[in-house]
């Protein structure tokens, strides 16, 4: 018994609307103090494998790589940049602070 048949169709994702008052990610420990992104960072870097990462004043972006060999590593829809912020947004006393603030 076939329960249903659904045709293949192309869909397009929509931009995400972020809440205005999110201050931190839910974690069982406080963020590591990586700094404000302006000094020398000696810890490990983090990588985001997502829709890309665009430049943002809260993200200490060091490199963008498009693994598909098409276009740039810039974020196509904002998701990868938001993930980068959750991971490493600098501690600048405004907005979200990442789990490892300032990590490149």
C-alpha positions as YAML, in Angstrom:
chain: A
units: angstrom
residues:
- id: 1
  name: UNK
  ca: [0.00, 0.00, 0.00]
- id: 2
  name: UNK
  ca: [1.33, 3.34, -1.12]
- id: 3
  name: UNK
  ca: [0.27, 5.97, 1.39]
- id: 4
  name: UNK
  ca: [0.97, 8.98, -0.87]
- id: 5
  name: UNK
  ca: [2.94, 10.20, -3.87]
- id: 6
  name: UNK
  ca: [4.50, 13.65, -3.83]
- id: 7
  name: UNK
  ca: [6.14, 15.11, -6.95]
- id: 8
  name: UNK
  ca: [9.72, 16.41, -6.79]
- id: 9
  name: UNK
  ca: [9.67, 20.21, -6.82]
- id: 10
  name: UNK
  ca: [12.32, 22.89, -6.41]
- id: 11
  name: UNK
  ca: [11.96, 24.91, -3.23]
- id: 12
  name: UNK
  ca: [13.82, 28.00, -2.06]
- id: 13
  name: UNK
  ca: [14.81, 28.72, 1.54]
- id: 14
  name: UNK
  ca: [13.86, 32.04, 3.05]
- id: 15
  name: UNK
  ca: [15.97, 34.39, 5.16]
- id: 16
  name: UNK
  ca: [15.90, 33.74, 8.87]
- id: 17
  name: UNK
  ca: [14.56, 36.39, 11.25]
- id: 18
  name: UNK
  ca: [16.65, 36.41, 14.40]
- id: 19
  name: UNK
  ca: [15.20, 37.37, 17.78]
- id: 20
  name: UNK
  ca: [16.49, 40.72, 19.05]
- id: 21
  name: UNK
  ca: [17.39, 39.70, 22.61]
- id: 22
  name: UNK
  ca: [19.42, 36.50, 22.37]
- id: 23
  name: UNK
  ca: [22.54, 37.07, 24.47]
- id: 24
  name: UNK
  ca: [24.23, 33.67, 24.61]
- id: 25
  name: UNK
  ca: [23.95, 30.09, 23.52]
- id: 26
  name: UNK
  ca: [22.67, 27.52, 25.99]
- id: 27
  name: UNK
  ca: [25.71, 25.75, 27.40]
- id: 28
  name: UNK
  ca: [26.58, 24.02, 30.65]
- id: 29
  name: UNK
  ca: [29.75, 26.14, 31.09]
- id: 30
  name: UNK
  ca: [30.58, 29.79, 30.57]
- id: 31
  name: UNK
  ca: [32.39, 30.94, 27.40]
- id: 32
  name: UNK
  ca: [36.15, 30.75, 27.17]
- id: 33
  name: UNK
  ca: [37.68, 34.23, 27.27]
- id: 34
  name: UNK
  ca: [39.23, 34.39, 23.83]
- id: 35
  name: UNK
  ca: [39.20, 38.19, 23.71]
- id: 36
  name: UNK
  ca: [37.71, 40.93, 21.64]
- id: 37
  name: UNK
  ca: [39.21, 39.89, 18.31]
- id: 38
  name: UNK
  ca: [41.70, 42.76, 18.18]
- id: 39
  name: UNK
  ca: [44.72, 41.17, 19.88]
- id: 40
  name: UNK
  ca: [46.88, 38.16, 19.10]
- id: 41
  name: UNK
  ca: [45.00, 34.89, 19.46]
- id: 42
  name: UNK
  ca: [47.13, 31.84, 20.30]
- id: 43
  name: UNK
  ca: [44.33, 29.28, 20.64]
- id: 44
  name: UNK
  ca: [42.79, 27.11, 17.95]
- id: 45
  name: UNK
  ca: [40.72, 28.52, 15.12]
- id: 46
  name: UNK
  ca: [37.20, 27.31, 14.38]
- id: 47
  name: UNK
  ca: [35.69, 26.32, 11.05]
- id: 48
  name: UNK
  ca: [32.13, 26.63, 9.80]
- id: 49
  name: UNK
  ca: [30.94, 24.21, 7.13]
- id: 50
  name: UNK
  ca: [27.65, 25.79, 6.17]
- id: 51
  name: UNK
  ca: [26.18, 28.29, 3.71]
- id: 52
  name: UNK
  ca: [29.36, 30.39, 3.90]
- id: 53
  name: UNK
  ca: [30.44, 33.15, 6.30]
- id: 54
  name: UNK
  ca: [30.20, 36.83, 5.42]
- id: 55
  name: UNK
  ca: [32.20, 39.62, 7.01]
- id: 56
  name: UNK
  ca: [30.60, 40.94, 10.19]
- id: 57
  name: UNK
  ca: [31.99, 43.27, 12.89]
- id: 58
  name: UNK
  ca: [31.45, 40.59, 15.58]
- id: 59
  name: UNK
  ca: [33.27, 37.80, 13.71]
- id: 60
  name: UNK
  ca: [37.08, 37.53, 13.52]
- id: 61
  name: UNK
  ca: [36.95, 36.15, 9.96]
- id: 62
  name: UNK
  ca: [40.32, 34.92, 8.69]
- id: 63
  name: UNK
  ca: [39.44, 32.98, 5.55]
- id: 64
  name: UNK
  ca: [36.53, 31.98, 3.33]
- id: 65
  name: UNK
  ca: [36.63, 28.84, 1.21]
- id: 66
  name: UNK
  ca: [33.90, 27.70, -1.14]
- id: 67
  name: UNK
  ca: [34.16, 23.90, -1.14]
- id: 68
  name: UNK
  ca: [31.99, 23.70, -4.27]
- id: 69
  name: UNK
  ca: [34.46, 25.69, -6.41]
- id: 70
  name: UNK
  ca: [31.72, 28.10, -7.45]
- id: 71
  name: UNK
  ca: [31.56, 31.72, -6.40]
- id: 72
  name: UNK
  ca: [32.99, 32.98, -3.12]
- id: 73
  name: UNK
  ca: [32.84, 31.79, 0.46]
- id: 74
  name: UNK
  ca: [30.40, 34.59, 1.35]
- id: 75
  name: UNK
  ca: [27.20, 33.53, 3.09]
- id: 76
  name: UNK
  ca: [24.30, 33.02, 0.71]
- id: 77
  name: UNK
  ca: [21.53, 33.25, 3.30]
- id: 78
  name: UNK
  ca: [22.90, 34.32, 6.70]
- id: 79
  name: UNK
  ca: [22.87, 30.91, 8.39]
- id: 80
  name: UNK
  ca: [26.62, 30.26, 8.30]
- id: 81
  name: UNK
  ca: [27.39, 33.76, 9.61]
- id: 82
  name: UNK
  ca: [24.96, 33.23, 12.50]
- id: 83
  name: UNK
  ca: [26.62, 29.88, 13.31]
- id: 84
  name: UNK
  ca: [30.04, 31.59, 13.25]
- id: 85
  name: UNK
  ca: [28.69, 34.17, 15.71]
- id: 86
  name: UNK
  ca: [27.37, 31.47, 18.05]
- id: 87
  name: UNK
  ca: [30.83, 29.93, 17.98]
- id: 88
  name: UNK
  ca: [33.11, 32.97, 18.18]
- id: 89
  name: UNK
  ca: [31.36, 36.38, 18.25]
- id: 90
  name: UNK
  ca: [33.70, 38.83, 19.96]
- id: 91
  name: UNK
  ca: [32.98, 40.09, 23.46]
- id: 92
  name: UNK
  ca: [32.31, 43.74, 22.66]
- id: 93
  name: UNK
  ca: [29.65, 44.36, 25.36]
- id: 94
  name: UNK
  ca: [26.81, 44.29, 22.83]
- id: 95
  name: UNK
  ca: [24.80, 41.53, 21.22]
- id: 96
  name: UNK
  ca: [25.65, 37.85, 21.35]
- id: 97
  name: UNK
  ca: [28.97, 36.61, 22.77]
- id: 98
  name: UNK
  ca: [30.24, 33.40, 21.20]
- id: 99
  name: UNK
  ca: [31.18, 30.25, 23.06]
- id: 100
  name: UNK
  ca: [34.86, 31.09, 22.27]
- id: 101
  name: UNK
  ca: [34.75, 34.90, 21.85]
- id: 102
  name: UNK
  ca: [37.25, 36.27, 19.34]
- id: 103
  name: UNK
  ca: [38.48, 32.92, 18.04]
- id: 104
  name: UNK
  ca: [39.38, 33.23, 14.35]
...
